[in-house]
Each structure stands twice: as C-alpha cells, then as structure tokens.
Short mmCIF file of C-alpha atoms in Angstrom, two decimals:
data_model
loop_
_atom_site.label_atom_id
_atom_site.label_comp_id
_atom_site.label_asym_id
_atom_site.label_seq_id
_atom_site.Cartn_x
_atom_site.Cartn_y
_atom_site.Cartn_z
CA MET A 1 -3.07 13.74 11.11
CA GLU A 2 -4.37 11.79 14.10
CA ASN A 3 -3.74 8.04 14.00
CA THR A 4 -5.60 6.31 16.84
CA VAL A 5 -3.82 3.03 16.16
CA LEU A 6 -0.41 4.59 16.76
CA GLU A 7 -1.61 6.56 19.77
CA LYS A 8 -2.92 3.42 21.45
CA PHE A 9 0.25 1.56 20.56
CA HIS A 10 2.37 4.21 22.26
CA GLN A 11 0.14 3.79 25.32
CA GLY A 12 0.63 0.01 25.30
CA ARG A 13 -3.00 -0.60 24.34
CA GLN A 14 -4.36 -2.84 21.60
CA SER A 15 -6.49 -1.52 18.74
CA LEU A 16 -9.43 -3.29 17.16
CA GLY A 17 -10.70 -2.96 13.60
CA THR A 18 -12.25 -4.65 10.59
CA PHE A 19 -12.29 -4.71 6.78
CA SER A 20 -14.72 -2.89 4.52
CA ALA A 21 -15.38 -4.67 1.22
CA ILE A 22 -18.96 -3.63 0.43
CA GLY A 23 -18.14 -0.16 -0.92
CA SER A 24 -20.56 1.75 1.30
CA PRO A 25 -19.40 4.98 2.99
CA LEU A 26 -22.54 4.89 5.13
CA ALA A 27 -21.69 1.41 6.39
CA VAL A 28 -18.16 2.57 7.19
CA GLU A 29 -19.47 5.65 9.00
CA SER A 30 -21.80 3.50 11.11
CA LEU A 31 -18.77 1.66 12.51
CA ARG A 32 -18.17 4.64 14.82
CA TYR A 33 -20.85 3.17 17.10
CA THR A 34 -19.18 -0.24 17.38
CA GLY A 35 -16.20 0.78 19.46
CA LEU A 36 -13.73 -0.08 16.68
CA ASP A 37 -10.55 1.95 16.26
CA TYR A 38 -9.91 1.50 12.54
CA VAL A 39 -11.22 0.15 9.26
CA ILE A 40 -9.29 -1.31 6.31
CA VAL A 41 -10.82 -0.29 3.00
CA ASP A 42 -10.21 -3.27 0.72
CA THR A 43 -9.42 -2.71 -2.96
CA GLU A 44 -7.95 -6.20 -3.48
CA HIS A 45 -10.86 -8.56 -2.80
CA SER A 46 -13.62 -6.08 -3.61
CA PRO A 47 -14.81 -4.14 -6.67
CA ALA A 48 -13.79 -0.83 -5.07
CA GLY A 49 -11.76 1.56 -7.19
CA ILE A 50 -9.93 4.67 -6.05
CA GLU A 51 -13.06 6.87 -6.00
CA SER A 52 -14.96 4.39 -3.83
CA ALA A 53 -11.92 3.98 -1.58
CA ALA A 54 -11.61 7.76 -1.22
CA ALA A 55 -15.27 8.08 -0.15
CA GLN A 56 -14.93 5.27 2.40
CA ILE A 57 -11.69 6.70 3.79
CA ALA A 58 -13.31 10.11 4.22
CA ALA A 59 -16.32 8.52 5.92
CA ALA A 60 -14.08 6.58 8.31
CA GLN A 61 -12.07 9.62 9.30
CA GLY A 62 -15.19 11.72 9.66
CA ALA A 63 -16.45 9.08 12.09
CA GLY A 64 -13.25 9.23 14.14
CA LEU A 65 -11.81 5.97 12.84
CA THR A 66 -8.27 5.46 11.59
CA ALA A 67 -8.57 4.70 7.88
CA LEU A 68 -6.25 2.06 6.45
CA ALA A 69 -6.52 0.59 2.95
CA ARG A 70 -5.41 -2.58 1.20
CA ALA A 71 -3.88 -2.03 -2.24
CA ASN A 72 -4.78 -4.28 -5.15
CA GLU A 73 -1.21 -4.76 -6.36
CA ILE A 74 2.42 -3.91 -5.77
CA SER A 75 2.81 -0.73 -7.77
CA ARG A 76 3.58 2.95 -7.30
CA THR A 77 0.13 3.99 -8.50
CA ALA A 78 -1.75 1.57 -6.24
CA VAL A 79 0.09 2.76 -3.13
CA LEU A 80 0.40 6.46 -3.95
CA ARG A 81 -3.25 7.04 -4.84
CA LEU A 82 -4.48 5.46 -1.60
CA LEU A 83 -2.11 7.63 0.44
CA ASP A 84 -3.04 10.77 -1.49
CA VAL A 85 -6.75 10.31 -0.76
CA GLY A 86 -5.98 10.05 2.94
CA ALA A 87 -5.24 6.42 3.86
CA GLN A 88 -3.28 6.42 7.11
CA GLY A 89 -1.72 3.09 6.30
CA VAL A 90 -1.49 0.72 3.35
CA VAL A 91 -1.60 -3.08 3.48
CA VAL A 92 0.05 -4.54 0.37
CA PRO A 93 -0.74 -8.15 -0.62
CA CYS A 94 1.22 -10.91 -2.35
CA VAL A 95 4.71 -9.80 -1.31
CA GLU A 96 7.28 -12.33 -2.51
CA THR A 97 10.74 -10.76 -2.28
CA VAL A 98 12.84 -8.35 -0.27
CA GLU A 99 13.26 -6.18 -3.37
CA GLU A 100 9.49 -5.81 -3.68
CA VAL A 101 9.38 -4.48 -0.12
CA ARG A 102 12.21 -2.05 -0.88
CA GLU A 103 10.12 -0.80 -3.79
CA LEU A 104 7.11 -0.41 -1.50
CA VAL A 105 9.16 1.72 0.89
CA ARG A 106 10.14 3.92 -2.05
CA TYR A 107 6.48 4.28 -3.04
CA ALA A 108 5.04 4.86 0.43
CA LYS A 109 7.65 6.95 2.24
CA PHE A 110 9.02 10.38 1.47
CA ALA A 111 12.76 11.07 1.41
CA PRO A 112 15.03 10.20 3.06
CA LEU A 113 13.33 6.83 3.65
CA GLY A 114 11.76 6.55 0.21
CA ASN A 115 10.84 8.44 -2.91
CA ARG A 116 7.08 9.04 -2.59
CA GLY A 117 5.80 11.60 -5.04
CA PHE A 118 4.67 14.90 -3.55
CA CYS A 119 1.44 16.73 -4.31
CA PRO A 120 -0.80 18.81 -2.00
CA THR A 121 -3.69 16.35 -1.68
CA ARG A 122 -6.33 15.29 0.83
CA ASP A 123 -3.94 13.67 3.31
CA GLY A 124 -2.32 17.07 3.86
CA GLY A 125 -5.48 19.15 3.64
CA TRP A 126 -4.37 20.26 0.18
CA GLY A 127 -1.47 22.05 1.84
CA HIS A 128 -3.53 23.78 4.54
CA ALA A 129 -3.49 21.20 7.37
CA ALA A 130 -1.36 22.10 10.38
CA HIS A 131 1.13 19.30 9.66
CA ALA A 132 1.43 20.30 6.00
CA VAL A 133 2.12 24.03 6.21
CA SER A 134 5.72 23.29 5.25
CA ILE A 135 6.67 20.59 2.77
CA SER A 136 9.44 19.23 5.01
CA GLY A 137 7.07 19.08 8.01
CA TYR A 138 4.45 17.30 5.94
CA MET A 139 6.99 14.75 4.70
CA GLU A 140 8.31 14.08 8.19
CA THR A 141 4.82 13.69 9.69
CA SER A 142 3.66 11.41 6.89
CA ASN A 143 6.68 9.14 7.26
CA ARG A 144 6.05 8.86 10.99
CA GLU A 145 2.25 8.57 11.03
CA THR A 146 1.52 6.63 7.82
CA LEU A 147 1.91 2.86 8.12
CA LEU A 148 3.38 0.56 5.47
CA LEU A 149 2.22 -3.02 6.12
CA PRO A 150 3.42 -5.68 3.65
CA GLN A 151 1.26 -8.80 3.72
CA CYS A 152 2.98 -12.09 4.53
CA GLU A 153 1.04 -14.70 2.58
CA THR A 154 3.70 -16.31 0.37
CA VAL A 155 6.59 -18.69 0.93
CA GLY A 156 9.01 -16.08 -0.34
CA CYS A 157 7.90 -13.49 2.19
CA LEU A 158 8.03 -16.02 5.02
CA GLU A 159 11.53 -17.14 4.05
CA HIS A 160 12.79 -13.55 4.12
CA ILE A 161 10.70 -12.33 7.06
CA GLU A 162 13.67 -11.35 9.22
CA GLU A 163 15.17 -9.09 6.56
CA ILE A 164 11.78 -7.61 5.69
CA THR A 165 10.82 -6.81 9.27
CA ALA A 166 14.19 -5.16 9.92
CA MET A 167 13.86 -2.83 6.93
CA ASP A 168 13.58 0.92 7.59
CA GLY A 169 10.20 2.14 6.40
CA VAL A 170 8.36 -1.12 7.13
CA ASP A 171 6.01 -0.45 10.05
CA GLY A 172 4.36 -3.84 10.45
CA ILE A 173 3.33 -7.10 8.83
CA PHE A 174 -0.17 -8.30 7.99
CA VAL A 175 -0.25 -12.11 8.11
CA GLY A 176 -2.68 -13.66 5.61
CA PRO A 177 -3.36 -17.17 6.99
CA PHE A 178 -5.36 -18.59 4.10
CA ASP A 179 -3.08 -17.71 1.17
CA LEU A 180 -0.05 -18.51 3.30
CA SER A 181 -1.41 -21.94 4.17
CA ILE A 182 -2.19 -22.60 0.48
CA ALA A 183 1.34 -21.49 -0.48
CA LEU A 184 2.74 -23.94 2.08
CA GLY A 185 0.70 -26.79 0.64
CA ARG A 186 -1.76 -26.75 3.53
CA PRO A 187 -4.97 -25.30 2.05
CA ASP A 188 -7.08 -26.12 5.10
CA ALA A 189 -6.12 -23.08 7.16
CA GLU A 190 -7.84 -24.31 10.31
CA ASP A 191 -5.68 -27.43 10.35
CA LEU A 192 -2.66 -25.25 9.71
CA LEU A 193 -3.39 -22.99 12.65
CA GLN A 194 -4.08 -25.97 14.89
CA ASP A 195 -0.69 -27.44 14.01
CA ARG A 196 1.26 -26.44 17.09
CA ALA A 197 4.63 -27.29 15.58
CA PHE A 198 3.97 -24.90 12.71
CA ALA A 199 2.68 -22.23 15.07
CA LEU A 200 5.85 -22.41 17.16
CA GLU A 201 8.05 -22.29 14.06
CA ALA A 202 6.21 -19.26 12.70
CA TRP A 203 6.33 -17.62 16.12
CA GLU A 204 10.14 -18.05 16.25
CA ASP A 205 10.49 -16.59 12.73
CA PHE A 206 8.58 -13.45 13.66
CA GLN A 207 10.21 -13.04 17.05
CA ALA A 208 13.58 -13.09 15.30
CA GLY A 209 12.56 -9.76 13.78
CA TRP A 210 10.50 -8.30 16.62
CA GLU A 211 10.12 -8.76 20.34
CA SER A 212 6.40 -9.37 19.99
CA PHE A 213 4.40 -11.69 17.72
CA SER A 214 0.82 -11.33 16.60
CA PRO A 215 -1.06 -14.30 15.13
CA PRO A 216 -2.32 -14.57 11.54
CA GLY A 217 -4.64 -11.73 10.61
CA ASN A 218 -2.94 -9.31 13.01
CA PHE A 219 -0.50 -6.48 12.39
CA PRO A 220 2.68 -6.86 14.43
CA TYR A 221 3.94 -3.27 14.68
CA LYS A 222 7.49 -2.26 15.44
CA GLU A 223 9.14 0.79 16.93
CA GLY A 224 12.73 0.97 18.09
CA GLY A 225 13.01 -2.81 18.04
CA LYS A 226 9.91 -3.31 20.18
CA GLY A 227 6.75 -4.88 18.86
CA GLY A 228 3.08 -4.45 19.51
CA SER A 229 -0.08 -5.25 17.61
CA PHE A 230 -3.44 -4.02 16.49
CA THR A 231 -6.03 -6.66 15.83
CA PRO A 232 -8.83 -7.04 13.27
CA SER A 233 -12.14 -7.71 14.99
CA THR A 234 -12.43 -11.06 13.22
CA THR A 235 -9.25 -12.36 14.86
CA GLN A 236 -8.80 -12.29 18.62
CA ALA A 237 -5.60 -13.82 19.92
CA CYS A 238 -4.89 -16.09 22.83
CA THR A 239 -2.07 -14.20 24.55
CA HIS A 240 -0.58 -17.43 25.86
CA CYS A 241 -0.20 -19.46 22.67
CA GLY A 242 -0.60 -16.82 19.96
CA LEU A 243 -3.28 -18.69 18.04
CA CYS A 244 -6.56 -17.22 16.92
CA VAL A 245 -9.15 -18.07 19.57
CA ARG A 246 -11.20 -19.82 16.89
CA GLN A 247 -8.35 -22.33 16.57
CA CYS A 248 -6.85 -22.22 20.06
CA PRO A 249 -7.99 -25.31 22.01
CA MET A 250 -8.81 -23.06 24.94
CA GLN A 251 -11.08 -20.76 22.89
CA ALA A 252 -10.19 -17.94 25.26
CA ILE A 253 -8.09 -14.81 25.62
CA GLY A 254 -5.54 -13.80 28.21
CA GLU A 255 -5.98 -15.02 31.76
CA ASP A 256 -9.03 -17.06 30.75
CA CYS A 257 -6.71 -19.30 28.73
CA ALA A 258 -6.03 -22.20 31.10
CA ALA A 259 -5.97 -25.98 31.18
CA ILE A 260 -9.17 -27.70 30.07
CA ASP A 261 -9.53 -31.45 30.56
CA GLY A 262 -5.78 -31.70 31.07
CA GLU A 263 -4.94 -30.09 27.72
CA LYS A 264 -2.95 -26.87 27.75
CA CYS A 265 -2.43 -24.43 24.96
CA ILE A 266 1.12 -23.78 23.74
#
C-alpha cells in the first residue's frame, strides 16, 4: 500500500500533484511522465461517478502515482466507496462543523479511530495484498497510510480550525481559496490572497494547530504535532510569506523571494 506522498513527507520532501476532472484514465496514466507524485480524482466538480473514479484511481496507481480522490459530499457512502476502490486519501469539501469532521473520521478510519465498514475490496487486494492478509493488519495499515483531508472553505471550518486540526484521524487540511473567500464576503480571491493582513491572520490560525502552514490549495499534513505539506501543481508557495506565487508580490519561491523595488513580501 505504497503512498509516495507520505514517504516523501517522512523524508522532509515536498510532493507535487494535480486534479483530474476530465474522467479519462488514459490522461491520468500519462501523468507518470510529468514528474508528479499524485493525482486527485475529482467527483465534486466533475461528472465522474464511482465507476469512473475507480478506473482513474487504478490508472494512477498503475502509473506509480499516489491516487487521492475528492468526495462529492459529506456522507458514509461517498467516503467509503472511494476508499474501497483504492483511493489513498479522500478530500472532503464543504466542511462546516467539528461534528461533521468527527463523522468523517468515523467513515474513513477503522477502529479504534473510527468505524469504517470492512469488506475485502481493491484497496486490500481483495484480501490477498501483503498488508491485508490479516484483518487487524489491514485496518492498522489503512488507518496509517490512508489520508483524511477535510476541506477548509467555509467560515464555520475556519472558526473551528484549531479543534479540527487537533482531532485524531484528521491527517491534513485542503484549503479552498475561492469558496472560502466567497464565504468571507470577498469573492475576488486574488484580492483576498493579496491582503497581507488576512494572510497573516489565516497563517496564525493554522499555526495554532500545526507547526507548519501551507497556503490555500495546499495540504498541510500533520504527524506527532509537526506539519509538512504536499502541493498541487497549480499552486506553488513562496516559502517566505506563504502566499501562492501567483499572488505573492515577489512571484518567486524560496531563496529567490527577495526585495524588489523596495517592496518585501511578508
């Protein structure tokens, strides 16, 4: 049950990935030649159903990519079916409350963390994969290697971010900048991300839960109180100010982020 994203995280390295919303297993398979580490099969903002998602997940894993998926709703069925067909992590949109996240943990994690339903399915090689020879071993491996990533894109989620990020069974947060900006009454997301006061406030909120913050569109990932991140290819982060490079005044990453015409990033 190899998860490249987690392996690179343990090595202190960043992962890079993208979404798939066009429903083509061949397109997903071709991503193996791009240098990406993972793909997120989208069932929220795409017409993909579970059969299409299963084919794309299989194509991604066959190509050596970590296969994540975005559910289309907060429900047991939406989460369980994606995990059963082999998704190595589930992004769940429109989270509003702490109780919703508790429910997600129950759906996505086996006991003792949650109450995920058991069935020998694709993610365990139908009971024949090395990690699934015993039921207890399969449950333990799945809880450790399968990521649950609630999506922070509502005021309610933002207001309760500290409690949500501290919850056992929550492995990371996907920040949705556009819906979050709309929820905050700032529908122009670019202006929102350029607002340095807001960026600093959001940064402080996330750091309260983790030692590391990733900007909107990233997955801050936690382990033992320490954070890391894995980044969608559409969102590269300035490591100095935390803003997407498309909004950061420096338009640069890492050591290239320096003063330009007397203006410094955060």
